Amino acid sequence: MSPELVDVLDRLANVVLGTASFLIATLIAIATFRRATRTFAPLGVVFLVVFVAIGVRALTRVLALEPGAGGQPFGGLLVAVEWLQAAAAVAFLSLHRRYGVFIESAAMVSEYETEYAAKEREAQALVQVNEELRRLDELKSEFLAMVSHELRTPLTAIVGYSRLLMRQVHGSLTAKQLEQQEAILRSAQRLTDLINDLLDVSRLEAGRVELQPRPTSLRQIADQVIAVVSAAAHGKQIRVQNDVPADLPHLNADPTRLQQILVNLVGNAVKFTPSGGLVRIAAGTTGEQAWVAVEDTGVGIPGDELARIWDPFYQVESPLRRRHGGSGLGLTIVRRLVELHGGVVRAESQGANKGSRFTFTLPVARDAGTEVPEQPVAARIERVLAGRNVLIVEDEPDNQALMRSVIEDILGGKATVCEDGERAIHEALEQPPAIVLLDLMLPRVSGWEVARRLRQSPRTREVPIVAVSALARAQEREAAVHAGCDAYIAKPFTPEDMARVISGALGRQGAAA
Ligand code: ADP
């Protein structure tokens, strides 16, 4: 092929390539800037620039601004390559309908990737926030447990000594002194109830309360509740009536929690009913569900307050109500506990001074035959220790003296007191006592560790250990049992509580022997 012919073919190929490239660039520009989403499409712009560059390059060859292929070695081969490029450009031009789709989907992929990266970052941030919230929740419950422990410890001496004084163990009191002592005990009891309510609300909100439902007699529980509120009701001459039908089937409920629900509702009914009123506990069934109602003839609740009384700390403001104590947590606890049982609760009132009616539902037990009878409560305290030695491990001087007094003056035992765990282990191994009363939060060696070490030695393996602690959470009780304790008394306790638990622990040991 002559060099002239090669030059002509070269120029012709560049005319085709240049024309096709400029057309492609124009169509890409249209597709890029007329997109529906009108967002920046980098891929479209890159293609645009590339094809403009190819077009400009082809133009320089057409205008012979650079030497043609004719004068170069392998000129024929170069021309063949130019024609291949031209053909490729024409083929690409024929696909012009797809430019828009291609650019759009490339833009969508890139947007998706950007969004995905942003979502990933958000998810990461949420994980961190969750972690932080979990940590805060743990801190809150640790804080509550610590506050509750610190409040219960001094309450132990107040409640315990009040009961001791009222039992007149160390000499008789005048009627006035007895009355004042009762007031101290009532106030201490209110403080204890408040701490318990705060802990309960916190545990219920965190979903940490587990029920132990079993077939339970509502009528029996209603009787116990009436006994609990009887002093308050008597003081106001309010009649509290158990109208639960004797043939009501057993409910599938946690008896302790059912009692707590009813104590709150009946306690409120007595509190908000003026002297001479009536409070009724009634019940019935509708299919698989039972309903329980607590009605009173008291001050009633205004209609617009009926929804808000369930909020934590909420109390309906009125001069009469403000005269009554209370934390505003009772109904929050009632609602959570009923819901935990799978029931619903509601409040009704016809208005001021027309009384109130609180109703809740609970499931009826399928198998009513397996009710576990309630432990009879020992009314009289016996001198169960009969001169036997009791090791008291307690670091708080007031509580040491209280426990010594209960052991020696009421239960007829002989007390040895140790104020730290190390000495307690030494003392118990040296002279194994009949029973150990063990505080858990001790300096240096903890109560749990003391229990473990006593269980390991053959000399003290069989000695009953009763944990006596102001720690009230289930996990601490379980840890105490796991470490080897046989029973648990929560502070504050009454001498009656202590007598019952000690008799139980000694009785079990006697039975095992
Ligand atoms: P507390 O009794 O400690 O104030 P609760 O959560 O038990 O807290 O009750 C919240 C409020 O609902 C009470 O302060 C009272 O205003 C109102 N309330 C509850 N029960 C009754 C009732 N039987 N009669 C009238 N008002 C009631």
Coordinates of C-alpha atoms and ligand atoms in Angstrom, one line a residue:
M1 CA 0.0 0.0 0.0
S2 CA 1.3 3.4 -1.0
P3 CA 2.0 5.9 1.9
E4 CA -0.5 8.4 0.4
L5 CA -3.3 5.7 0.5
V6 CA -2.4 4.9 4.0
D7 CA -2.6 8.6 5.0
V8 CA -6.0 8.9 3.3
L9 CA -7.4 5.8 5.1
D10 CA -5.9 7.0 8.4
R11 CA -7.6 10.4 8.1
L12 CA -10.9 8.8 7.0
A13 CA -10.8 6.5 10.1
N14 CA -10.2 9.5 12.3
V15 CA -13.1 11.4 10.7
V16 CA -15.4 8.5 11.7
L17 CA -13.8 8.1 15.2
G18 CA -13.9 11.9 15.8
T19 CA -17.5 12.3 14.7
A20 CA -18.7 9.3 16.6
S21 CA -16.8 10.5 19.8
F22 CA -18.2 14.0 19.7
L23 CA -21.7 12.6 19.2
I24 CA -21.3 10.1 22.0
A25 CA -19.9 13.0 24.3
T26 CA -23.0 15.1 23.4
L27 CA -25.4 12.3 24.1
I28 CA -23.7 11.5 27.4
A29 CA -23.9 15.2 28.4
I30 CA -27.6 15.2 27.6
A31 CA -28.2 11.9 29.6
T32 CA -26.1 13.1 32.5
F33 CA -27.6 16.5 33.0
R34 CA -31.2 15.6 32.2
R35 CA -31.5 12.8 34.8
A36 CA -34.6 12.6 36.8
T37 CA -32.8 12.7 40.1
R38 CA -30.6 15.6 39.1
T39 CA -27.9 14.5 41.4
F40 CA -24.2 14.7 40.4
A41 CA -23.2 11.6 38.3
P42 CA -19.4 11.4 38.4
L43 CA -19.3 8.4 36.0
G44 CA -21.2 10.3 33.3
V45 CA -18.8 13.3 33.6
V46 CA -15.7 10.9 33.3
F47 CA -17.1 9.3 30.1
L48 CA -17.9 12.7 28.7
V49 CA -14.3 13.9 29.2
V50 CA -12.9 10.7 27.8
F51 CA -14.9 10.9 24.6
V52 CA -14.2 14.6 24.1
A53 CA -10.5 13.8 24.5
I54 CA -10.7 11.0 21.9
G55 CA -12.6 13.3 19.6
V56 CA -10.0 16.1 19.9
R57 CA -7.2 13.6 19.3
A58 CA -9.0 12.3 16.2
L59 CA -9.4 15.9 15.0
T60 CA -5.7 16.6 15.2
R61 CA -5.1 13.6 12.9
V62 CA -7.8 14.7 10.5
L63 CA -6.3 18.2 10.3
A64 CA -2.8 16.6 9.8
L65 CA -1.5 18.5 12.8
E66 CA 0.7 15.5 13.5
P67 CA 2.5 13.2 11.0
G68 CA 0.1 10.7 9.4
A69 CA 0.5 6.9 9.5
G70 CA 1.7 6.8 5.8
G71 CA 5.3 7.8 6.6
Q72 CA 5.7 5.5 9.6
P73 CA 6.9 1.9 9.7
F74 CA 4.0 -0.6 10.0
G75 CA 1.7 2.3 8.7
G76 CA -0.8 -0.3 7.4
L77 CA -1.1 -1.9 10.9
L78 CA -1.6 1.5 12.5
V79 CA -4.4 2.3 10.1
A80 CA -6.1 -1.0 10.8
V81 CA -6.0 -0.2 14.5
E82 CA -7.5 3.3 13.8
W83 CA -10.4 1.7 11.9
L84 CA -11.0 -0.8 14.8
Q85 CA -11.2 2.2 17.1
A86 CA -13.6 3.9 14.7
A87 CA -15.8 0.8 14.5
A88 CA -15.8 0.5 18.3
A89 CA -16.9 4.1 18.6
V90 CA -19.7 3.7 16.1
A91 CA -20.8 0.5 17.9
F92 CA -20.9 2.4 21.2
L93 CA -22.8 5.2 19.5
S94 CA -25.5 2.8 18.4
L95 CA -26.1 1.9 22.1
H96 CA -27.0 5.5 22.9
R97 CA -30.5 4.6 24.3
R98 CA -28.8 2.8 27.2
Y99 CA -26.6 5.7 28.3
G100 CA -29.2 7.1 30.5
V101 CA -30.0 3.8 32.2
F102 CA -26.3 3.1 32.6
I103 CA -25.5 6.5 34.2
E104 CA -28.6 6.4 36.3
S105 CA -27.8 2.9 37.7
A106 CA -24.1 3.8 38.3
A107 CA -25.3 6.9 40.2
M108 CA -27.8 4.8 42.2
V109 CA -25.1 2.3 43.1
S110 CA -22.8 5.1 44.3
E111 CA -25.7 6.7 46.2
Y112 CA -26.6 3.4 47.7
E113 CA -23.0 2.9 48.7
T114 CA -22.9 6.3 50.3
E115 CA -26.1 5.7 52.2
Y116 CA -25.0 2.3 53.2
A117 CA -21.8 3.7 54.7
A118 CA -23.9 6.3 56.5
K119 CA -26.3 3.7 57.9
E120 CA -23.3 1.6 59.0
R121 CA -21.9 4.6 60.9
E122 CA -25.3 5.2 62.4
A123 CA -25.6 1.5 63.4
Q124 CA -22.2 1.7 64.9
A125 CA -23.2 4.8 66.9
L126 CA -26.4 3.1 68.1
V127 CA -24.4 0.1 69.3
Q128 CA -22.2 2.5 71.3
V129 CA -25.3 4.3 72.7
N130 CA -26.8 0.9 73.6
E131 CA -23.7 -0.1 75.4
E132 CA -23.6 3.2 77.2
L133 CA -27.3 2.8 78.2
R134 CA -26.7 -0.7 79.4
R135 CA -23.7 0.5 81.5
L136 CA -25.8 3.4 82.9
D137 CA -28.6 0.9 83.7
E138 CA -26.2 -1.3 85.6
L139 CA -24.8 1.7 87.4
K140 CA -28.3 2.8 88.3
S141 CA -29.2 -0.6 89.8
E142 CA -25.8 -0.8 91.6
F143 CA -26.5 2.7 93.0
L144 CA -30.0 1.7 94.1
A145 CA -28.7 -1.5 95.7
M146 CA -26.0 0.5 97.5
V147 CA -28.5 3.2 98.7
S148 CA -30.9 0.6 99.8
H149 CA -28.2 -1.3 101.7
E150 CA -27.1 1.9 103.4
L151 CA -30.6 2.8 104.4
R152 CA -31.5 -0.6 105.6
T153 CA -28.5 -1.0 107.9
P154 CA -29.5 1.8 110.3
L155 CA -33.2 0.8 110.0
T156 CA -32.2 -2.6 111.3
A157 CA -31.4 -1.1 114.7
I158 CA -34.5 1.2 114.7
V159 CA -36.9 -1.6 113.9
G160 CA -35.2 -4.2 116.0
Y161 CA -34.9 -2.1 119.1
S162 CA -38.4 -0.8 118.7
R163 CA -39.8 -4.3 118.7
L164 CA -37.6 -5.3 121.6
L165 CA -38.8 -2.3 123.7
M166 CA -42.4 -3.1 122.7
R167 CA -42.0 -6.7 123.9
Q168 CA -40.8 -5.2 127.2
V169 CA -38.0 -7.6 127.4
H170 CA -35.8 -5.3 129.5
G171 CA -38.5 -3.9 131.8
S172 CA -42.0 -2.5 131.3
L173 CA -43.0 0.7 129.5
T174 CA -45.7 3.2 130.5
A175 CA -48.7 3.4 128.1
K176 CA -47.3 6.7 126.7
Q177 CA -43.9 5.2 126.1
L178 CA -45.5 2.2 124.4
E179 CA -47.5 4.5 122.2
Q180 CA -44.5 6.5 121.2
Q181 CA -42.5 3.4 120.5
E182 CA -45.2 2.2 118.2
A183 CA -45.0 5.5 116.3
I184 CA -41.3 5.0 115.9
L185 CA -41.9 1.5 114.6
R186 CA -44.6 2.7 112.2
S187 CA -42.3 5.4 110.7
A188 CA -39.5 2.9 110.3
Q189 CA -41.9 0.5 108.6
R190 CA -42.9 3.3 106.2
L191 CA -39.3 4.0 105.4
T192 CA -38.7 0.3 104.8
D193 CA -41.8 0.1 102.5
L194 CA -40.6 3.1 100.6
I195 CA -37.2 1.5 100.0
N196 CA -38.8 -1.7 98.9
D197 CA -41.2 0.1 96.5
L198 CA -38.3 2.0 95.0
L199 CA -36.3 -1.2 94.4
D200 CA -39.4 -3.0 93.1
V201 CA -40.2 -0.2 90.6
S202 CA -36.6 -0.2 89.4
R203 CA -36.6 -4.0 89.0
L204 CA -40.0 -4.1 87.3
E205 CA -39.0 -1.4 84.9
A206 CA -35.8 -3.3 84.0
G207 CA -37.8 -6.5 83.5
R208 CA -35.9 -8.2 86.3
V209 CA -38.9 -9.5 88.3
E210 CA -39.7 -13.2 87.8
L211 CA -43.0 -14.6 88.9
Q212 CA -43.5 -18.0 90.5
P213 CA -47.1 -18.6 89.7
R214 CA -49.0 -21.5 91.2
P215 CA -52.6 -22.3 92.0
T216 CA -53.5 -19.7 94.7
S217 CA -56.5 -19.1 96.9
L218 CA -57.6 -15.5 96.5
R219 CA -60.0 -15.7 99.5
Q220 CA -57.1 -16.8 101.7
I221 CA -54.8 -14.0 100.5
A222 CA -57.6 -11.5 100.9
D223 CA -57.9 -12.6 104.6
Q224 CA -54.1 -12.1 105.0
V225 CA -54.3 -8.6 103.4
I226 CA -57.2 -7.6 105.7
A227 CA -55.0 -8.7 108.7
V228 CA -52.2 -6.5 107.3
V229 CA -54.4 -3.3 107.0
S230 CA -56.5 -4.1 110.1
A231 CA -54.7 -1.7 112.4
A232 CA -55.1 1.2 110.0
A233 CA -58.7 0.3 109.3
H234 CA -59.5 -0.1 113.0
G235 CA -58.1 3.3 113.8
K236 CA -60.6 4.9 111.3
Q237 CA -63.5 2.5 112.1
I238 CA -63.5 1.4 108.5
R239 CA -65.0 -2.1 107.8
V240 CA -62.9 -4.2 105.4
Q241 CA -65.0 -7.0 103.9
N242 CA -63.8 -10.2 102.2
D243 CA -66.6 -10.8 99.7
V244 CA -64.5 -13.3 97.6
P245 CA -66.9 -16.3 97.0
A246 CA -65.8 -19.4 98.8
D247 CA -66.1 -21.5 95.7
L248 CA -64.0 -19.2 93.5
P249 CA -61.5 -21.4 91.6
H250 CA -57.8 -21.0 92.4
L251 CA -55.9 -18.3 90.4
N252 CA -52.7 -18.9 88.6
A253 CA -50.7 -16.3 90.5
D254 CA -47.5 -15.7 92.4
P255 CA -49.0 -15.6 96.0
T256 CA -46.4 -13.1 97.3
R257 CA -47.0 -10.7 94.4
L258 CA -50.8 -11.1 94.5
Q259 CA -50.7 -10.2 98.2
Q260 CA -48.5 -7.2 97.3
I261 CA -51.1 -6.1 94.7
L262 CA -53.9 -6.4 97.1
V263 CA -52.1 -4.7 100.1
N264 CA -51.5 -1.7 97.8
L265 CA -55.1 -1.5 96.6
V266 CA -56.7 -2.2 100.0
G267 CA -54.2 0.0 101.8
N268 CA -55.1 2.9 99.4
A269 CA -58.8 2.2 99.9
V270 CA -58.4 2.5 103.6
K271 CA -56.1 5.5 103.3
F272 CA -58.5 7.5 101.0
T273 CA -61.8 6.6 102.8
P274 CA -62.9 8.8 105.7
S275 CA -63.9 7.3 109.1
G276 CA -66.9 5.0 109.2
G277 CA -66.5 3.9 105.5
L278 CA -66.5 0.5 103.9
V279 CA -63.9 -1.3 101.8
R280 CA -64.8 -4.5 99.9
I281 CA -62.8 -7.1 98.1
A282 CA -64.9 -8.9 95.6
A283 CA -64.2 -11.4 92.8
G284 CA -65.7 -13.5 90.1
T285 CA -64.9 -15.4 86.9
T286 CA -65.5 -14.9 83.2
G287 CA -64.3 -18.0 81.3
E288 CA -60.5 -18.5 81.8
Q289 CA -60.1 -15.2 83.6
A290 CA -61.0 -14.1 87.1
W291 CA -61.7 -10.5 88.0
V292 CA -60.8 -9.0 91.4
A293 CA -62.3 -5.7 92.6
V294 CA -61.4 -3.5 95.5
E295 CA -64.1 -1.0 96.2
D296 CA -64.3 1.8 98.7
T297 CA -66.8 4.5 99.8
G298 CA -64.0 7.1 100.0
V299 CA -63.0 10.4 98.5
G300 CA -63.1 9.1 94.9
I301 CA -60.9 10.1 91.9
P302 CA -61.8 12.9 89.4
G303 CA -62.4 11.6 85.9
D304 CA -59.4 13.4 84.3
E305 CA -57.0 11.9 86.9
L306 CA -58.0 8.3 86.3
A307 CA -55.3 7.7 83.7
R308 CA -52.5 9.5 85.5
I309 CA -52.7 7.8 88.9
W310 CA -50.8 4.9 87.4
D311 CA -47.7 7.0 86.6
P312 CA -44.7 6.7 89.0
F313 CA -44.7 9.3 91.8
Y314 CA -48.1 10.7 90.7
Q315 CA -50.5 11.7 93.4
V316 CA -53.8 13.5 93.0
E317 CA -53.4 16.8 94.8
S318 CA -56.0 17.7 97.3
P319 CA -55.8 18.8 100.9
L320 CA -57.3 15.6 102.2
R321 CA -54.9 13.5 100.2
R322 CA -51.9 15.5 101.1
R323 CA -52.5 14.5 104.7
H324 CA -51.7 10.9 103.8
G325 CA -48.2 9.7 103.3
G326 CA -47.2 7.6 100.3
S327 CA -44.6 7.6 97.6
G328 CA -46.9 7.5 94.6
L329 CA -45.3 4.2 93.5
G330 CA -48.0 1.8 94.7
L331 CA -50.3 1.9 91.7
T332 CA -47.3 1.7 89.3
I333 CA -46.2 -1.5 91.0
V334 CA -49.8 -2.8 91.0
R335 CA -50.1 -2.3 87.2
R336 CA -46.7 -3.8 86.4
L337 CA -47.4 -6.8 88.6
V338 CA -50.8 -7.4 87.1
E339 CA -49.5 -7.1 83.6
L340 CA -46.6 -9.5 84.4
H341 CA -49.3 -12.0 85.3
G342 CA -51.0 -11.4 81.9
G343 CA -53.9 -9.4 83.3
V344 CA -55.2 -5.9 83.0
V345 CA -56.1 -3.3 85.6
R346 CA -58.4 -0.3 85.6
A347 CA -59.7 2.3 88.0
E348 CA -63.2 3.7 88.1
S349 CA -64.8 6.4 90.2
Q350 CA -68.1 8.3 89.9
G351 CA -66.3 11.5 91.1
A352 CA -65.5 13.3 94.3
N353 CA -66.7 11.6 97.5
K354 CA -68.4 8.8 95.5
G355 CA -65.8 6.1 96.2
S356 CA -63.4 4.3 93.9
R357 CA -63.3 0.8 92.4
F358 CA -60.1 -0.8 91.2
T359 CA -60.5 -4.0 89.1
F360 CA -57.8 -6.3 87.7
T361 CA -57.9 -9.7 85.9
L362 CA -55.8 -12.7 86.5
P363 CA -55.8 -16.2 84.9
V364 CA -57.7 -19.0 86.6
A365 CA -55.4 -22.0 87.4
R366 CA -56.0 -25.1 85.2
D367 CA -54.9 -27.5 87.9
A368 CA -56.3 -26.3 91.2
G369 CA -55.3 -29.4 93.2
T370 CA -51.6 -28.6 93.8
E371 CA -51.8 -25.5 96.0
V372 CA -48.9 -25.3 98.4
P373 CA -50.3 -24.4 101.8
E374 CA -49.0 -21.2 103.4
Q375 CA -46.5 -21.7 106.3
P376 CA -48.3 -21.1 109.6
V377 CA -46.8 -18.0 111.2
A378 CA -45.6 -18.7 114.7
A379 CA -47.3 -16.3 117.0
R380 CA -45.3 -17.0 120.1
I381 CA -41.5 -16.8 120.3
E382 CA -39.9 -19.8 122.1
R383 CA -36.5 -19.9 123.7
V384 CA -35.4 -22.3 120.9
L385 CA -31.6 -21.9 121.5
A386 CA -31.7 -23.1 125.1
G387 CA -28.2 -22.1 126.1
R388 CA -26.6 -23.0 122.8
N389 CA -23.8 -20.9 121.3
V390 CA -24.5 -18.6 118.4
L391 CA -21.7 -16.9 116.4
I392 CA -22.8 -13.4 115.3
V393 CA -20.7 -12.0 112.4
E394 CA -21.6 -8.3 112.1
D395 CA -19.5 -5.1 111.7
E396 CA -22.1 -2.6 112.8
P397 CA -22.0 -2.0 116.6
D398 CA -25.7 -1.2 117.0
N399 CA -26.7 -4.2 115.0
Q400 CA -24.3 -6.4 116.9
A401 CA -25.9 -5.4 120.2
L402 CA -29.4 -5.8 118.8
M403 CA -28.7 -9.4 117.5
R404 CA -27.0 -10.3 120.8
S405 CA -30.1 -9.1 122.7
V406 CA -32.4 -11.1 120.4
I407 CA -30.3 -14.2 120.8
E408 CA -29.7 -14.0 124.5
D409 CA -32.8 -12.2 125.9
I410 CA -35.4 -13.6 123.7
L411 CA -34.2 -16.9 122.2
G412 CA -32.2 -18.0 125.3
G413 CA -28.9 -18.6 123.5
K414 CA -25.3 -17.5 124.2
A415 CA -23.8 -15.1 121.7
T416 CA -20.2 -14.6 120.5
V417 CA -19.8 -11.6 118.3
C418 CA -17.1 -11.2 115.6
E419 CA -16.8 -8.0 113.6
D420 CA -14.8 -9.3 110.7
G421 CA -14.8 -12.4 108.5
E422 CA -11.2 -13.5 109.2
R423 CA -11.9 -13.6 113.0
A424 CA -15.2 -15.3 112.4
I425 CA -13.7 -18.2 110.5
H426 CA -11.0 -18.6 113.2
E427 CA -13.6 -18.5 116.0
A428 CA -16.0 -21.0 114.2
L429 CA -13.3 -23.5 113.5
E430 CA -11.9 -23.2 117.1
Q431 CA -15.3 -23.7 118.7
P432 CA -18.1 -24.7 116.3
P433 CA -21.3 -22.9 117.3
A434 CA -24.9 -24.2 117.1
I435 CA -25.6 -21.7 114.4
V436 CA -23.9 -18.8 112.6
L437 CA -25.6 -15.4 111.8
L438 CA -23.6 -13.9 109.0
D439 CA -23.6 -10.4 107.6
L440 CA -22.5 -10.4 104.0
M441 CA -20.8 -7.0 103.5
L442 CA -17.9 -7.4 105.9
P443 CA -14.5 -5.7 106.0
R444 CA -11.6 -7.8 104.4
V445 CA -13.1 -11.3 104.1
S446 CA -16.7 -11.1 102.8
G447 CA -19.7 -13.1 104.2
W448 CA -19.9 -15.2 101.1
E449 CA -16.2 -16.2 101.5
V450 CA -16.8 -17.0 105.2
A451 CA -19.7 -19.3 104.3
R452 CA -17.6 -21.0 101.6
R453 CA -14.6 -21.6 104.0
L454 CA -16.9 -22.9 106.8
R455 CA -18.5 -25.3 104.4
Q456 CA -15.0 -26.7 103.4
S457 CA -14.0 -27.6 106.9
P458 CA -15.3 -30.9 108.4
R459 CA -15.6 -29.2 111.8
T460 CA -18.1 -26.6 110.5
R461 CA -19.6 -28.3 107.4
E462 CA -22.9 -29.1 109.2
V463 CA -23.3 -25.9 111.2
P464 CA -26.4 -24.0 109.9
I465 CA -25.5 -20.5 108.5
V466 CA -28.1 -17.8 108.3
A467 CA -27.2 -14.8 106.1
V468 CA -28.4 -11.6 107.7
S469 CA -28.1 -8.8 105.2
A470 CA -29.3 -5.4 104.0
L471 CA -28.7 -6.6 100.4
A472 CA -32.1 -7.3 99.0
R473 CA -31.6 -8.4 95.4
A474 CA -32.4 -11.9 94.4
Q475 CA -28.8 -12.3 92.9
E476 CA -27.3 -11.6 96.3
R477 CA -29.6 -14.1 98.0
E478 CA -28.8 -16.7 95.4
A479 CA -25.0 -16.1 95.8
A480 CA -25.4 -16.5 99.6
V481 CA -27.2 -19.9 99.2
H482 CA -24.6 -20.9 96.6
A483 CA -21.8 -20.1 99.0
G484 CA -23.3 -22.4 101.6
C485 CA -25.9 -20.4 103.6
D486 CA -29.0 -22.3 104.6
A487 CA -31.4 -19.3 105.1
Y488 CA -31.5 -15.5 104.6
I489 CA -32.9 -12.7 106.7
A490 CA -33.3 -9.3 105.1
K491 CA -32.5 -6.3 107.2
P492 CA -34.4 -4.6 108.8
F493 CA -35.8 -7.6 110.6
T494 CA -38.0 -8.0 113.7
P495 CA -37.0 -10.4 116.6
E496 CA -40.0 -12.5 115.4
D497 CA -38.5 -12.8 111.9
M498 CA -35.2 -13.9 113.4
A499 CA -36.8 -16.4 115.8
R500 CA -38.7 -18.0 112.9
V501 CA -35.7 -18.3 110.6
I502 CA -33.4 -19.6 113.3
S503 CA -36.0 -22.2 114.4
G504 CA -36.4 -23.2 110.8
A505 CA -32.7 -23.6 110.3
L506 CA -32.2 -25.6 113.5
G507 CA -35.3 -27.7 112.8
R508 CA -34.0 -28.6 109.3
Q509 CA -30.7 -29.6 110.8
G510 CA -32.4 -31.7 113.5
A511 CA -34.5 -33.4 110.8
A512 CA -31.4 -34.1 108.7
A513 CA -29.6 -35.6 111.6
Ligands
ADP1 P1 -49.7 6.6 97.1 O1 -50.9 5.9 97.7 O2 -48.4 6.2 97.7 O3 -49.9 8.1 97.0 P2 -50.3 5.2 94.7 O4 -49.6 5.0 93.4 O5 -50.8 4.0 95.4 O6 -49.5 6.2 95.6 O7 -51.6 6.1 94.3 C1 -51.5 7.2 93.5 C2 -52.6 8.2 93.8 O8 -53.8 7.7 93.3 C3 -52.8 8.5 95.2 O9 -51.9 9.5 95.7 C4 -54.3 9.0 95.3 O10 -54.3 10.3 94.9 C5 -54.9 8.1 94.1 N1 -55.6 7.0 94.7 C6 -55.2 5.7 94.7 N2 -56.1 4.9 95.3 C7 -57.1 5.7 95.6 C8 -58.4 5.4 96.2 N3 -58.8 4.2 96.6 N4 -59.3 6.4 96.4 C9 -58.9 7.7 96.0 N5 -57.7 8.0 95.4 C10 -56.8 7.0 95.2

